[in-house]
Short mmCIF file of C-alpha atoms and ligand atoms in Angstrom, two decimals:
data_model
loop_
_atom_site.label_atom_id
_atom_site.label_comp_id
_atom_site.label_asym_id
_atom_site.label_seq_id
_atom_site.Cartn_x
_atom_site.Cartn_y
_atom_site.Cartn_z
CA MET G 1 38.25 -95.74 -52.20
CA ALA G 2 40.51 -98.25 -51.07
CA LYS G 3 43.66 -99.50 -52.64
CA LEU G 4 44.33 -102.96 -53.94
CA THR G 5 45.95 -105.43 -51.51
CA ILE G 6 48.01 -108.45 -52.22
CA GLN G 7 45.28 -110.56 -50.94
CA ASP G 8 42.79 -109.29 -53.83
CA LEU G 9 45.44 -110.72 -56.42
CA GLU G 10 45.26 -113.80 -58.58
CA VAL G 11 48.99 -114.47 -58.73
CA GLU G 12 49.78 -118.15 -59.84
CA GLY G 13 51.89 -118.39 -63.01
CA ASN G 14 52.14 -114.62 -62.74
CA ARG G 15 55.26 -112.61 -62.48
CA VAL G 16 54.94 -110.55 -59.29
CA LEU G 17 57.69 -107.74 -59.20
CA MET G 18 57.54 -106.71 -55.59
CA ARG G 19 59.28 -103.63 -54.24
CA VAL G 20 60.46 -104.48 -50.84
CA ASP G 21 62.72 -102.55 -48.30
CA PHE G 22 66.00 -104.82 -47.81
CA ASN G 23 68.10 -101.69 -46.65
CA VAL G 24 69.65 -103.58 -43.79
CA PRO G 25 72.68 -102.79 -41.94
CA LEU G 26 75.93 -104.75 -42.89
CA LYS G 27 79.59 -105.08 -41.88
CA ASP G 28 82.71 -106.67 -43.06
CA SER G 29 83.23 -110.34 -41.87
CA ASP G 30 86.18 -110.83 -39.48
CA ASP G 31 88.55 -112.10 -42.31
CA GLY G 32 87.30 -109.16 -44.52
CA SER G 33 86.15 -111.34 -47.13
CA GLN G 34 82.54 -110.91 -47.55
CA ARG G 35 79.68 -108.40 -45.99
CA VAL G 36 77.43 -109.83 -43.15
CA ILE G 37 73.95 -108.52 -42.18
CA THR G 38 73.85 -107.18 -38.68
CA ASP G 39 70.28 -107.06 -38.35
CA ASP G 40 67.68 -108.67 -40.40
CA THR G 41 64.41 -107.31 -39.31
CA ARG G 42 63.60 -105.46 -42.69
CA ILE G 43 63.99 -109.07 -44.32
CA GLN G 44 61.74 -110.64 -41.65
CA ALA G 45 59.19 -107.84 -42.14
CA ALA G 46 58.71 -108.67 -46.00
CA LEU G 47 58.17 -112.53 -45.05
CA PRO G 48 54.38 -112.63 -45.03
CA SER G 49 54.15 -111.31 -48.46
CA ILE G 50 56.74 -113.17 -49.62
CA GLU G 51 55.50 -116.45 -48.44
CA HIS G 52 51.94 -115.62 -49.38
CA LEU G 53 53.02 -115.30 -53.12
CA ILE G 54 55.11 -118.31 -52.95
CA LYS G 55 52.31 -120.33 -51.48
CA ASN G 56 49.84 -119.14 -54.34
CA GLY G 57 52.35 -120.00 -56.85
CA ALA G 58 53.51 -116.89 -58.06
CA ARG G 59 56.78 -116.33 -60.05
CA VAL G 60 58.52 -113.55 -57.54
CA VAL G 61 60.78 -111.03 -58.47
CA LEU G 62 62.22 -109.15 -55.76
CA MET G 63 63.73 -105.55 -56.02
CA SER G 64 65.01 -102.95 -53.45
CA HIS G 65 67.71 -100.31 -52.64
CA LEU G 66 70.61 -100.99 -50.38
CA GLY G 67 72.22 -97.95 -48.83
CA ARG G 68 73.27 -94.87 -50.80
CA PRO G 69 75.63 -96.31 -53.74
CA LYS G 70 74.52 -92.99 -55.73
CA GLY G 71 74.34 -94.42 -58.90
CA GLU G 72 77.55 -96.73 -58.91
CA ARG G 73 78.03 -100.29 -58.63
CA LYS G 74 79.99 -100.65 -55.26
CA ALA G 75 80.25 -103.99 -53.86
CA GLU G 76 79.66 -102.96 -50.48
CA PHE G 77 75.98 -102.00 -51.29
CA SER G 78 75.28 -105.32 -53.09
CA LEU G 79 72.26 -107.06 -52.20
CA LYS G 80 73.82 -110.63 -52.70
CA PRO G 81 73.98 -111.56 -48.78
CA VAL G 82 70.42 -110.54 -48.46
CA ALA G 83 69.60 -113.49 -51.38
CA GLU G 84 71.35 -115.83 -49.31
CA ARG G 85 69.88 -114.65 -45.69
CA LEU G 86 66.49 -114.74 -47.51
CA GLY G 87 67.03 -117.97 -48.77
CA GLU G 88 67.87 -119.23 -45.19
CA LEU G 89 64.50 -117.83 -43.85
CA ILE G 90 62.06 -119.40 -46.44
CA ASP G 91 64.21 -122.44 -46.55
CA ALA G 92 64.24 -122.37 -50.44
CA PRO G 93 66.96 -121.04 -53.04
CA VAL G 94 66.78 -117.50 -53.92
CA ALA G 95 68.19 -116.71 -57.36
CA PHE G 96 70.21 -113.44 -57.43
CA ALA G 97 70.36 -111.37 -60.74
CA ASP G 98 73.70 -109.05 -61.08
CA ASP G 99 71.89 -106.02 -62.04
CA CYS G 100 68.01 -104.96 -62.04
CA ILE G 101 67.52 -104.21 -65.86
CA GLY G 102 69.08 -105.89 -68.93
CA GLU G 103 68.82 -109.11 -70.76
CA GLU G 104 70.35 -111.33 -68.25
CA VAL G 105 67.70 -110.15 -65.69
CA THR G 106 65.01 -110.90 -68.58
CA THR G 107 66.44 -114.51 -68.85
CA ALA G 108 66.45 -114.97 -65.04
CA VAL G 109 62.99 -113.98 -64.51
CA GLU G 110 61.72 -116.31 -67.68
CA GLN G 111 63.42 -119.23 -65.76
CA LEU G 112 61.54 -118.82 -62.74
CA ALA G 113 58.86 -121.65 -62.11
CA ASN G 114 55.69 -120.92 -60.12
CA GLY G 115 56.55 -120.47 -56.61
CA GLN G 116 60.32 -119.70 -57.05
CA VAL G 117 62.12 -116.27 -56.07
CA LEU G 118 64.46 -113.84 -57.80
CA LEU G 119 66.20 -111.13 -56.06
CA LEU G 120 67.41 -108.08 -58.61
CA GLU G 121 70.58 -106.56 -57.71
CA ASN G 122 70.40 -102.80 -56.08
CA VAL G 123 67.95 -100.39 -57.88
CA ARG G 124 70.25 -97.51 -56.66
CA TYR G 125 73.18 -98.73 -58.87
CA HIS G 126 71.38 -96.62 -61.42
CA ASN G 127 70.96 -92.69 -60.94
CA GLU G 128 67.59 -93.36 -62.65
CA GLU G 129 66.05 -94.74 -59.79
CA THR G 130 65.94 -91.96 -57.39
CA ALA G 131 65.54 -89.37 -60.29
CA ASN G 132 62.09 -91.35 -61.13
CA ASP G 133 63.22 -91.84 -64.82
CA SER G 134 60.21 -92.94 -66.70
CA ALA G 135 62.43 -95.32 -69.33
CA PHE G 136 64.09 -96.90 -66.29
CA ALA G 137 61.07 -97.60 -64.59
CA ALA G 138 59.57 -99.18 -67.96
CA LYS G 139 62.50 -101.54 -67.68
CA LEU G 140 61.88 -102.42 -64.30
CA ALA G 141 58.30 -102.86 -64.89
CA ALA G 142 58.76 -105.04 -67.86
CA HIS G 143 59.78 -107.97 -65.11
CA GLY G 144 56.30 -108.13 -63.87
CA ASP G 145 52.59 -108.67 -64.82
CA ILE G 146 51.51 -107.47 -61.39
CA PHE G 147 53.40 -105.03 -58.99
CA VAL G 148 53.13 -105.30 -55.30
CA ASN G 149 54.88 -102.55 -53.19
CA ASP G 150 55.72 -103.64 -49.69
CA ALA G 151 58.45 -101.25 -48.77
CA PHE G 152 56.92 -99.04 -46.39
CA GLY G 153 60.52 -97.35 -45.42
CA THR G 154 60.76 -95.61 -49.04
CA ALA G 155 56.82 -95.65 -49.65
CA HIS G 156 57.45 -91.60 -48.87
CA ARG G 157 59.83 -91.13 -52.03
CA ALA G 158 58.62 -91.00 -55.48
CA HIS G 159 61.21 -93.29 -57.29
CA ALA G 160 61.46 -95.51 -60.09
CA SER G 161 60.83 -98.58 -58.25
CA THR G 162 58.11 -97.29 -55.89
CA ALA G 163 55.94 -94.93 -57.99
CA GLY G 164 57.54 -94.83 -61.50
CA VAL G 165 56.71 -98.84 -62.13
CA THR G 166 53.00 -98.22 -61.64
CA ASP G 167 52.87 -96.17 -64.83
CA HIS G 168 53.61 -99.21 -66.70
CA ILE G 169 51.79 -102.07 -64.79
CA ASP G 170 47.92 -101.96 -64.78
CA THR G 171 47.76 -104.16 -61.33
CA CYS G 172 49.46 -102.38 -58.68
CA ALA G 173 48.84 -103.55 -55.14
CA MET G 174 50.17 -103.30 -51.24
CA GLY G 175 51.72 -105.74 -49.51
CA PHE G 176 50.89 -107.23 -45.90
CA LEU G 177 53.60 -104.86 -44.45
CA VAL G 178 52.23 -101.76 -46.04
CA GLU G 179 48.74 -102.56 -45.18
CA ARG G 180 49.37 -103.07 -41.51
CA GLU G 181 51.50 -99.89 -41.37
CA LEU G 182 48.54 -98.11 -42.95
CA LYS G 183 46.17 -99.90 -40.43
CA TYR G 184 47.87 -98.62 -37.38
CA LEU G 185 49.27 -94.96 -38.37
CA GLN G 186 46.33 -94.01 -40.50
CA GLU G 187 43.12 -95.95 -39.67
CA GLU G 188 43.76 -96.62 -36.18
CA LEU G 189 44.15 -92.85 -35.41
CA ARG G 190 41.01 -91.83 -37.27
CA GLU G 191 38.88 -92.58 -34.37
CA PRO G 192 41.77 -93.68 -31.74
CA LYS G 193 40.60 -94.98 -28.59
CA ARG G 194 40.58 -92.06 -25.96
CA PRO G 195 42.10 -90.60 -24.06
CA PHE G 196 44.55 -90.06 -27.31
CA LEU G 197 48.22 -89.42 -26.22
CA VAL G 198 51.12 -88.29 -28.62
CA ILE G 199 54.41 -88.78 -27.01
CA MET G 200 57.27 -87.04 -28.98
CA GLY G 201 60.94 -86.84 -28.34
CA GLY G 202 64.35 -86.72 -30.23
CA ALA G 203 66.70 -84.32 -31.23
CA LYS G 204 64.97 -81.68 -32.98
CA VAL G 205 61.68 -79.83 -32.87
CA SER G 206 62.06 -79.02 -36.66
CA ASP G 207 61.80 -83.02 -37.80
CA LYS G 208 58.20 -83.18 -35.92
CA ILE G 209 56.92 -79.99 -36.09
CA GLU G 210 54.25 -80.74 -38.77
CA VAL G 211 53.34 -84.05 -36.92
CA ILE G 212 52.92 -82.09 -33.36
CA THR G 213 50.61 -79.66 -35.28
CA ALA G 214 48.80 -82.29 -37.26
CA LEU G 215 48.19 -84.09 -34.33
CA LEU G 216 47.29 -81.16 -31.99
CA ASP G 217 43.71 -81.02 -33.21
CA LYS G 218 43.10 -84.93 -32.50
CA ALA G 219 45.31 -85.65 -29.04
CA ASP G 220 43.86 -85.08 -25.70
CA SER G 221 47.50 -85.05 -24.58
CA VAL G 222 50.92 -84.25 -26.03
CA ILE G 223 54.20 -85.02 -23.99
CA ILE G 224 57.32 -83.56 -25.38
CA GLY G 225 60.65 -84.96 -24.18
CA GLY G 226 64.22 -85.36 -25.50
CA GLY G 227 66.38 -82.34 -26.88
CA MET G 228 63.41 -80.79 -28.59
CA ALA G 229 61.92 -79.90 -25.41
CA TYR G 230 64.40 -77.23 -24.50
CA THR G 231 63.38 -74.93 -27.46
CA PHE G 232 60.31 -74.93 -25.72
CA ARG G 233 61.71 -74.23 -22.49
CA LYS G 234 64.00 -71.42 -23.96
CA ALA G 235 60.87 -69.85 -25.54
CA GLN G 236 59.13 -69.94 -22.13
CA GLY G 237 62.16 -67.91 -20.73
CA TYR G 238 63.89 -70.88 -19.10
CA GLY G 239 67.75 -70.97 -18.70
CA ILE G 240 68.91 -74.08 -20.92
CA GLY G 241 72.70 -73.99 -20.85
CA ASN G 242 74.42 -75.59 -23.53
CA SER G 243 71.47 -77.79 -23.99
CA ILE G 244 70.57 -78.51 -28.12
CA CYS G 245 68.00 -75.69 -29.04
CA GLU G 246 66.48 -74.49 -32.42
CA ASP G 247 66.77 -70.58 -31.95
CA ASP G 248 65.06 -70.36 -35.18
CA LYS G 249 62.09 -72.24 -33.71
CA LEU G 250 61.44 -70.48 -30.71
CA ASP G 251 58.58 -68.49 -31.94
CA LEU G 252 57.14 -71.70 -33.58
CA ALA G 253 57.31 -73.45 -30.23
CA LEU G 254 55.43 -70.44 -28.55
CA ASP G 255 52.72 -70.75 -31.26
CA ILE G 256 52.34 -74.37 -30.66
CA LEU G 257 51.99 -73.61 -26.74
CA LYS G 258 49.16 -71.32 -27.63
CA GLN G 259 47.43 -73.50 -30.07
CA ALA G 260 47.25 -76.41 -27.41
CA LYS G 261 45.67 -74.07 -24.69
CA GLU G 262 43.26 -72.66 -27.36
CA LYS G 263 42.36 -76.52 -28.34
CA ASN G 264 42.45 -77.64 -24.80
CA THR G 265 44.98 -80.29 -25.60
CA ARG G 266 47.04 -81.09 -22.31
CA PHE G 267 50.65 -80.29 -23.13
CA LEU G 268 53.14 -81.63 -20.97
CA LEU G 269 56.89 -80.66 -21.00
CA PRO G 270 59.39 -82.40 -18.53
CA ALA G 271 59.12 -81.01 -15.15
CA ASN G 272 62.66 -81.21 -14.44
CA ASN G 273 65.74 -82.58 -16.32
CA LEU G 274 68.81 -84.67 -15.77
CA GLU G 275 71.77 -81.82 -16.59
CA ALA G 276 75.51 -83.01 -17.37
CA ASP G 277 78.62 -81.01 -17.75
CA ALA G 278 79.89 -82.89 -20.31
CA PHE G 279 78.18 -85.44 -23.26
CA GLY G 280 79.51 -89.20 -21.95
CA GLU G 281 79.73 -91.54 -19.60
CA ASP G 282 82.09 -90.02 -17.32
CA ALA G 283 80.25 -86.76 -17.32
CA ASN G 284 79.00 -85.28 -13.75
CA ALA G 285 75.25 -85.50 -14.00
CA ARG G 286 72.25 -84.07 -11.34
CA TYR G 287 68.89 -83.33 -11.52
CA THR G 288 67.33 -80.09 -12.08
CA GLU G 289 64.78 -78.21 -9.89
CA VAL G 290 61.40 -78.54 -10.98
CA TYR G 291 60.20 -75.82 -13.49
CA GLY G 292 58.21 -73.47 -11.74
CA PRO G 293 56.22 -70.32 -12.71
CA ASP G 294 59.20 -68.02 -10.87
CA GLY G 295 61.52 -69.18 -13.22
CA LYS G 296 63.30 -71.90 -11.27
CA GLY G 297 64.26 -75.17 -12.52
CA GLY G 298 66.21 -74.30 -15.59
CA ILE G 299 69.33 -76.03 -16.89
CA SER G 300 72.51 -74.36 -15.44
CA ASP G 301 74.91 -72.41 -17.31
CA ASP G 302 77.49 -74.41 -19.12
CA TRP G 303 75.42 -77.77 -18.22
CA GLU G 304 73.46 -79.30 -20.84
CA GLY G 305 70.00 -81.39 -20.46
CA LEU G 306 70.42 -84.66 -21.62
CA ASP G 307 67.46 -86.70 -19.93
CA ILE G 308 64.29 -86.21 -18.24
CA GLY G 309 64.26 -86.01 -14.74
CA PRO G 310 62.24 -88.22 -11.88
CA GLU G 311 59.36 -85.97 -11.49
CA ALA G 312 58.85 -85.54 -15.17
CA ILE G 313 59.02 -89.49 -15.40
CA GLU G 314 56.60 -89.68 -12.86
CA GLU G 315 53.98 -87.39 -14.23
CA PHE G 316 54.39 -88.91 -17.90
CA SER G 317 53.79 -92.29 -16.60
CA ARG G 318 50.68 -91.29 -15.24
CA GLU G 319 49.43 -89.56 -18.18
CA ILE G 320 50.50 -92.88 -20.17
CA ALA G 321 48.50 -95.31 -17.76
CA THR G 322 45.24 -93.78 -18.28
CA ALA G 323 45.70 -93.26 -22.06
CA GLY G 324 43.35 -95.46 -24.66
CA THR G 325 45.76 -94.94 -27.65
CA ILE G 326 49.19 -93.93 -27.60
CA ILE G 327 51.52 -92.94 -30.51
CA TRP G 328 55.37 -92.70 -29.25
CA ASN G 329 58.08 -91.19 -31.76
CA GLY G 330 61.54 -90.28 -30.25
CA PRO G 331 63.84 -90.99 -26.90
CA MET G 332 63.26 -88.98 -24.13
CA GLY G 333 67.13 -88.32 -23.82
CA VAL G 334 70.35 -89.28 -25.00
CA PHE G 335 69.36 -93.01 -24.47
CA GLU G 336 72.34 -94.50 -26.49
CA ILE G 337 74.55 -93.43 -23.05
CA ASP G 338 73.57 -95.69 -20.22
CA LYS G 339 73.74 -92.66 -18.08
CA PHE G 340 71.16 -90.82 -19.89
CA SER G 341 68.94 -93.49 -20.66
CA LYS G 342 66.72 -93.92 -17.48
CA GLY G 343 63.96 -91.47 -18.85
CA THR G 344 63.80 -93.54 -22.30
CA LYS G 345 63.59 -96.75 -20.51
CA ALA G 346 61.09 -95.51 -17.85
CA ILE G 347 58.63 -94.33 -20.79
CA ALA G 348 59.21 -97.50 -23.20
CA GLU G 349 58.39 -99.45 -19.81
CA ALA G 350 55.35 -97.34 -19.11
CA VAL G 351 54.04 -97.79 -22.59
CA ALA G 352 54.68 -101.28 -22.53
CA ASN G 353 52.55 -101.95 -19.27
CA SER G 354 49.54 -99.57 -20.32
CA ASP G 355 46.79 -101.24 -21.66
CA ALA G 356 46.36 -98.56 -24.45
CA VAL G 357 46.64 -99.39 -28.31
CA SER G 358 50.55 -98.64 -28.52
CA ILE G 359 52.02 -97.41 -31.75
CA ILE G 360 55.73 -96.88 -32.26
CA GLY G 361 56.99 -94.67 -34.58
CA GLY G 362 59.94 -95.59 -36.64
CA GLY G 363 63.75 -94.96 -36.03
CA ASP G 364 65.08 -94.40 -32.59
CA SER G 365 62.06 -95.42 -30.53
CA VAL G 366 61.58 -98.83 -31.82
CA THR G 367 65.62 -98.91 -31.11
CA ALA G 368 64.97 -98.07 -27.51
CA VAL G 369 61.74 -100.57 -27.23
CA ASN G 370 63.98 -103.32 -28.67
CA LYS G 371 67.03 -102.49 -26.57
CA TYR G 372 64.75 -102.91 -23.68
CA GLY G 373 63.39 -106.28 -24.76
CA LEU G 374 59.96 -104.71 -24.72
CA ALA G 375 58.66 -105.02 -28.32
CA ASP G 376 56.13 -107.87 -27.74
CA GLN G 377 54.15 -105.54 -25.43
CA MET G 378 53.80 -103.15 -28.12
CA THR G 379 50.24 -103.07 -30.24
CA PHE G 380 52.49 -101.97 -33.43
CA MET G 381 56.13 -100.87 -34.34
CA SER G 382 56.58 -98.88 -37.26
CA THR G 383 59.20 -99.92 -39.77
CA GLY G 384 59.49 -96.60 -41.49
CA GLY G 385 61.07 -93.45 -40.02
CA GLY G 386 60.07 -90.74 -42.46
CA ALA G 387 57.62 -92.55 -44.01
CA SER G 388 56.05 -93.03 -40.98
CA LEU G 389 56.27 -89.46 -39.76
CA GLU G 390 54.89 -88.24 -43.20
CA LEU G 391 51.92 -90.51 -42.75
CA LEU G 392 51.31 -89.04 -39.19
CA GLU G 393 51.51 -85.55 -40.69
CA GLY G 394 48.63 -86.53 -42.91
CA LYS G 395 50.59 -86.75 -46.05
CA THR G 396 49.90 -88.78 -48.90
CA LEU G 397 52.87 -91.10 -49.57
CA PRO G 398 53.58 -91.24 -53.40
CA GLY G 399 54.45 -95.32 -53.55
CA ILE G 400 50.89 -95.66 -51.95
CA ALA G 401 49.26 -93.16 -53.82
CA ALA G 402 50.17 -94.71 -56.99
CA LEU G 403 48.59 -97.90 -56.18
CA SER G 404 45.52 -99.21 -58.19
CA GLU G 405 41.98 -98.68 -56.45
CA LYS G 406 39.95 -101.97 -55.73
P1 LIG Q 501 65.45 -88.54 -33.41
O1 LIG Q 501 66.19 -88.90 -34.73
O2 LIG Q 501 64.85 -86.82 -34.03
O3 LIG Q 501 64.15 -89.11 -33.06
O4 LIG Q 501 66.47 -88.13 -32.41
C1 LIG Q 501 67.05 -89.10 -31.84
C2 LIG Q 501 68.27 -88.64 -31.06
O5 LIG Q 501 68.14 -87.73 -30.73
C3 LIG Q 501 69.18 -89.72 -30.44
O6 LIG Q 501 70.04 -90.05 -30.79
C4 LIG Q 501 69.24 -88.95 -29.11
O7 LIG Q 501 70.34 -89.18 -28.65
C5 LIG Q 501 69.03 -87.89 -29.37
N1 LIG Q 501 68.67 -86.78 -28.06
C6 LIG Q 501 67.48 -87.00 -27.68
N2 LIG Q 501 67.63 -86.08 -26.11
C7 LIG Q 501 68.64 -85.25 -26.60
C8 LIG Q 501 69.02 -84.01 -25.89
N3 LIG Q 501 68.61 -83.88 -24.39
N4 LIG Q 501 70.17 -83.77 -26.17
C9 LIG Q 501 70.73 -84.16 -27.24
N5 LIG Q 501 70.39 -85.06 -27.99
C10 LIG Q 501 69.26 -85.65 -27.65
#
């Protein structure tokens, strides 16, 4: 059955308690007197739901976590700067409460007129938040007649503000952001436009193994790039020098290769790599030979594979150009260092230029797409790292499972 969404709600005059993900990066101002937001993407991502509630006359109470204060009131993790930034973005004052529970908060909520917004202080100033303490969840829930969860980035966590509150409020719906994430990371992938191509990269096989396994059945092709490819190459018997590798995952890598064969899924590892003698912009770097059946093409002893090579880029780009749906999670190399960023940039461009439905998993691939100015050319970019992976693995996210049915 479908879950209730924000559009199904009658909100006028009601106190709507909405969990958002305002976990934005902050730094000290130059004179050290205040904290400033360095990237407000997450605030922007919550605007459609916030503006919808304002327009429809809700009394809006927002709550979020920020960083990991671990149950202590630490000024560096205060959401106060977020209230100010949100006020600028919606062009209206945003009230701020010094805590997320307690009498003063109750009073501030009571004072809200229809269409006004109050942001509560960091829910993780209380240890009960991550412990999903029921009494704490009840205190949070007391601020709302209706609950909306629009915090996709924490939807995979069963915390008091994401799941616990739903035990104490009857009407619990998802916001627009969560709805969009589900549309692209779940619904769109039930019947993907074919060929369906999965591109996985990043440092570790272990982070993405479950996604790869879950999608092997459904995908027509899988591309593996980044550091995780070396675990596969070592498992195949090639030299990988000092490249990153998870030795305890070699059997698993072989099993995945075997499964792909059985399922008739095209499984592409980089045809060659860029290897370097050090990890940095000053390193010497060179392309390896193409991997061949005769053991040719491994990474040299004492060198490290840090990007994919030109033949790999060409082969991957060809695969991308013919895809109907692409899901991409994880860079092809150490793209933070220019010298090792060519592969990731080329793959980002190929995905951007393809006619496929392009879905970018959260985290570093989103950072890369933004870095190369290609965001506009992607169908969808997820705001969640862990949450988007868990959704792709086919797992139920507690923050979504707990919402009311329509
Ligand atoms: P992940 O968070 O698993 O998506 O991994 C992203 C990180 O993987 C980025 O910081 C990359 O620098 C890193 N990475 C990608 N390729 C390699 C590689 N060949 N060796 C080491 N780190 C890599």
